[in-house]
Amino acid sequence: MDNDKTIFNSLSTKKKIIIGNWKLNPKTKKEAINLVKDILNLHKSTNDIDICIIPPQIFISTIFDELNGINISIGSQNCHYESDGAYTGEVSIDSLRDIGVSYVLCGHSERRILFNESDNIINKKVKKVLEAGLTPVLCIGELLEEKELGLVNEVCNTQINIGFNNIKNENIEKIIIAYEPVWAIGTGKVCEPEDAEKIIKQIRETIISIYGSNIGKNIRIIYGGSVNGNNVKNIMSRDIDGCLVGGASINAESFNKILKYNL
Ligand code: PGA
């Protein structure tokens, strides 16, 4: 066990990450450029963290150009699980990589609920993103009814077990898991940071039990759901590897407050 600990300490390069998911905002190219410009003008975070912005896919290239080499990565809110073929309306991971995308959300609850994405489909997407050499952000989390029935751990375990199916051990720690209780997304009801930390610990234990201590400790598990400038410090100061931010990421001031969480 002690040996494990030493290995983990020497190998761990885990950085916290803050991801801003713009969802279906803003609507015009001009607004998207203004938003990223405002974020960059305010951006004075001295925190040593990874930062990622996930605009609507149609603005990815534009935002990438605006970033102009600044150390902020770009993500995609989705991708298809095949690289090419007769899939009208879908976006290929190869195209996303070609225009500078580094991270891809897989299985955001809005995709699961509104677009009927199953754990199996999400698993195919996670595998595709890994194959392309990009970082999947696998979103998991329970519905309010499931929480009330005491099923949080069960739901998270199922989503992880299927989401990770047939992924080589060496690729597991390249995945980021975002624990996002569905009842906390866009509702202003933040999961108590203490509770989020406990659930994340349980998720990590599940991964340790399947993949061993090094992988389980190195994998980044972040929290999402009504993160804002007021609660971010409490969340980030815990054993939580970062935040996935929705609403508060489409306002430059509130996103900047989040990026400067401990200043
Ligand atoms: P929210 O969204 O911060 O607006 O709750 C989080 C998310 O959807 O990832």
PDB file of N, CA, C and O and ligand atoms in Angstrom, residues 21 23 105 108-110 139 180 184-188 224-227 244-249, ligand 1:
ATOM      1  N   ASN A  21     -18.959  25.383 -20.326  1.00  0.00           N
ATOM      2  CA  ASN A  21     -19.806  24.836 -21.390  1.00  0.00           C
ATOM      3  C   ASN A  21     -20.865  25.877 -21.757  1.00  0.00           C
ATOM      4  O   ASN A  21     -21.787  26.124 -20.985  1.00  0.00           O
ATOM      5  N   LYS A  23     -23.095  25.718 -23.981  1.00  0.00           N
ATOM      6  CA  LYS A  23     -24.355  25.116 -24.467  1.00  0.00           C
ATOM      7  C   LYS A  23     -24.801  25.811 -25.771  1.00  0.00           C
ATOM      8  O   LYS A  23     -23.963  26.052 -26.621  1.00  0.00           O
ATOM      9  N   LEU A 105     -17.153  16.653 -24.555  1.00  0.00           N
ATOM     10  CA  LEU A 105     -18.131  16.172 -23.570  1.00  0.00           C
ATOM     11  C   LEU A 105     -18.820  14.932 -24.121  1.00  0.00           C
ATOM     12  O   LEU A 105     -19.238  14.911 -25.282  1.00  0.00           O
ATOM     13  N   HIS A 108     -23.336  14.317 -21.649  1.00  0.00           N
ATOM     14  CA  HIS A 108     -23.916  15.371 -20.799  1.00  0.00           C
ATOM     15  C   HIS A 108     -25.386  15.015 -20.560  1.00  0.00           C
ATOM     16  O   HIS A 108     -26.055  14.472 -21.447  1.00  0.00           O
ATOM     17  N   SER A 109     -25.911  15.341 -19.385  1.00  0.00           N
ATOM     18  CA  SER A 109     -27.283  14.900 -19.072  1.00  0.00           C
ATOM     19  C   SER A 109     -28.296  15.449 -20.069  1.00  0.00           C
ATOM     20  O   SER A 109     -29.330  14.824 -20.325  1.00  0.00           O
ATOM     21  N   GLU A 110     -27.995  16.624 -20.657  1.00  0.00           N
ATOM     22  CA  GLU A 110     -28.933  17.151 -21.660  1.00  0.00           C
ATOM     23  C   GLU A 110     -28.930  16.271 -22.909  1.00  0.00           C
ATOM     24  O   GLU A 110     -29.956  16.113 -23.572  1.00  0.00           O
ATOM     25  N   CYS A 139     -19.734  12.654 -18.601  1.00  0.00           N
ATOM     26  CA  CYS A 139     -20.628  13.246 -17.600  1.00  0.00           C
ATOM     27  C   CYS A 139     -21.543  12.158 -17.036  1.00  0.00           C
ATOM     28  O   CYS A 139     -22.153  11.397 -17.798  1.00  0.00           O
ATOM     29  N   GLU A 180     -22.144  15.276 -12.266  1.00  0.00           N
ATOM     30  CA  GLU A 180     -23.109  16.368 -12.370  1.00  0.00           C
ATOM     31  C   GLU A 180     -24.496  15.865 -11.975  1.00  0.00           C
ATOM     32  O   GLU A 180     -25.212  15.300 -12.823  1.00  0.00           O
ATOM     33  N   ALA A 184     -29.075  19.498 -10.105  1.00  0.00           N
ATOM     34  CA  ALA A 184     -28.305  20.713  -9.785  1.00  0.00           C
ATOM     35  C   ALA A 184     -27.918  21.486 -11.037  1.00  0.00           C
ATOM     36  O   ALA A 184     -27.327  22.559 -10.951  1.00  0.00           O
ATOM     37  N   ILE A 185     -28.258  20.940 -12.215  1.00  0.00           N
ATOM     38  CA  ILE A 185     -27.824  21.591 -13.456  1.00  0.00           C
ATOM     39  C   ILE A 185     -28.827  22.655 -13.877  1.00  0.00           C
ATOM     40  O   ILE A 185     -29.999  22.367 -14.094  1.00  0.00           O
ATOM     41  N   GLY A 186     -28.333  23.896 -13.950  1.00  0.00           N
ATOM     42  CA  GLY A 186     -29.159  25.005 -14.418  1.00  0.00           C
ATOM     43  C   GLY A 186     -30.300  25.357 -13.481  1.00  0.00           C
ATOM     44  O   GLY A 186     -31.213  26.084 -13.862  1.00  0.00           O
ATOM     45  N   THR A 187     -30.265  24.846 -12.269  1.00  0.00           N
ATOM     46  CA  THR A 187     -31.390  25.060 -11.352  1.00  0.00           C
ATOM     47  C   THR A 187     -31.044  26.043 -10.229  1.00  0.00           C
ATOM     48  O   THR A 187     -31.927  26.497  -9.519  1.00  0.00           O
ATOM     49  N   GLY A 188     -29.757  26.347 -10.083  1.00  0.00           N
ATOM     50  CA  GLY A 188     -29.334  27.192  -8.963  1.00  0.00           C
ATOM     51  C   GLY A 188     -29.202  26.375  -7.680  1.00  0.00           C
ATOM     52  O   GLY A 188     -28.739  26.873  -6.656  1.00  0.00           O
ATOM     53  N   GLY A 224     -19.959  19.339 -11.538  1.00  0.00           N
ATOM     54  CA  GLY A 224     -20.726  20.322 -12.296  1.00  0.00           C
ATOM     55  C   GLY A 224     -22.150  20.404 -11.776  1.00  0.00           C
ATOM     56  O   GLY A 224     -22.718  19.402 -11.314  1.00  0.00           O
ATOM     57  N   GLY A 225     -22.735  21.592 -11.875  1.00  0.00           N
ATOM     58  CA  GLY A 225     -24.121  21.818 -11.429  1.00  0.00           C
ATOM     59  C   GLY A 225     -24.204  23.095 -10.612  1.00  0.00           C
ATOM     60  O   GLY A 225     -23.828  23.098  -9.446  1.00  0.00           O
ATOM     61  N   SER A 226     -24.620  24.195 -11.270  1.00  0.00           N
ATOM     62  CA  SER A 226     -24.806  25.487 -10.611  1.00  0.00           C
ATOM     63  C   SER A 226     -23.553  26.005  -9.899  1.00  0.00           C
ATOM     64  O   SER A 226     -23.650  26.610  -8.830  1.00  0.00           O
ATOM     65  N   VAL A 227     -22.408  25.758 -10.513  1.00  0.00           N
ATOM     66  CA  VAL A 227     -21.174  26.347  -9.963  1.00  0.00           C
ATOM     67  C   VAL A 227     -21.183  27.840 -10.302  1.00  0.00           C
ATOM     68  O   VAL A 227     -21.523  28.236 -11.412  1.00  0.00           O
ATOM     69  N   LEU A 244     -17.172  21.796 -13.968  1.00  0.00           N
ATOM     70  CA  LEU A 244     -17.785  21.980 -15.281  1.00  0.00           C
ATOM     71  C   LEU A 244     -18.890  23.018 -15.081  1.00  0.00           C
ATOM     72  O   LEU A 244     -19.830  22.792 -14.315  1.00  0.00           O
ATOM     73  N   VAL A 245     -18.721  24.163 -15.747  1.00  0.00           N
ATOM     74  CA  VAL A 245     -19.593  25.309 -15.483  1.00  0.00           C
ATOM     75  C   VAL A 245     -20.470  25.584 -16.694  1.00  0.00           C
ATOM     76  O   VAL A 245     -19.967  25.668 -17.816  1.00  0.00           O
ATOM     77  N   GLY A 246     -21.766  25.720 -16.486  1.00  0.00           N
ATOM     78  CA  GLY A 246     -22.678  26.046 -17.583  1.00  0.00           C
ATOM     79  C   GLY A 246     -23.005  27.533 -17.558  1.00  0.00           C
ATOM     80  O   GLY A 246     -22.224  28.369 -18.008  1.00  0.00           O
ATOM     81  N   GLY A 247     -24.146  27.854 -16.963  1.00  0.00           N
ATOM     82  CA  GLY A 247     -24.669  29.227 -16.954  1.00  0.00           C
ATOM     83  C   GLY A 247     -23.642  30.310 -16.626  1.00  0.00           C
ATOM     84  O   GLY A 247     -23.573  31.338 -17.310  1.00  0.00           O
ATOM     85  N   ALA A 248     -22.828  30.072 -15.613  1.00  0.00           N
ATOM     86  CA  ALA A 248     -21.886  31.117 -15.181  1.00  0.00           C
ATOM     87  C   ALA A 248     -20.692  31.254 -16.125  1.00  0.00           C
ATOM     88  O   ALA A 248     -19.854  32.136 -15.925  1.00  0.00           O
ATOM     89  N   SER A 249     -20.632  30.410 -17.171  1.00  0.00           N
ATOM     90  CA  SER A 249     -19.492  30.533 -18.087  1.00  0.00           C
ATOM     91  C   SER A 249     -19.811  31.417 -19.288  1.00  0.00           C
ATOM     92  O   SER A 249     -18.939  31.726 -20.090  1.00  0.00           O
TER      93      SER A 249
HETATM   94  P1  PGA B   1     -24.930  24.888 -14.855  1.00  0.00           P
HETATM   95  O1  PGA B   1     -24.635  23.764 -15.958  1.00  0.00           O
HETATM   96  O2  PGA B   1     -23.589  25.369 -14.354  1.00  0.00           O
HETATM   97  O3  PGA B   1     -25.687  25.954 -15.592  1.00  0.00           O
HETATM   98  O4  PGA B   1     -25.723  24.255 -13.789  1.00  0.00           O
HETATM   99  C1  PGA B   1     -23.674  22.783 -15.730  1.00  0.00           C
HETATM  100  C2  PGA B   1     -23.612  21.840 -16.888  1.00  0.00           C
HETATM  101  O5  PGA B   1     -24.609  21.689 -17.602  1.00  0.00           O
HETATM  102  O6  PGA B   1     -22.584  21.206 -17.135  1.00  0.00           O
END
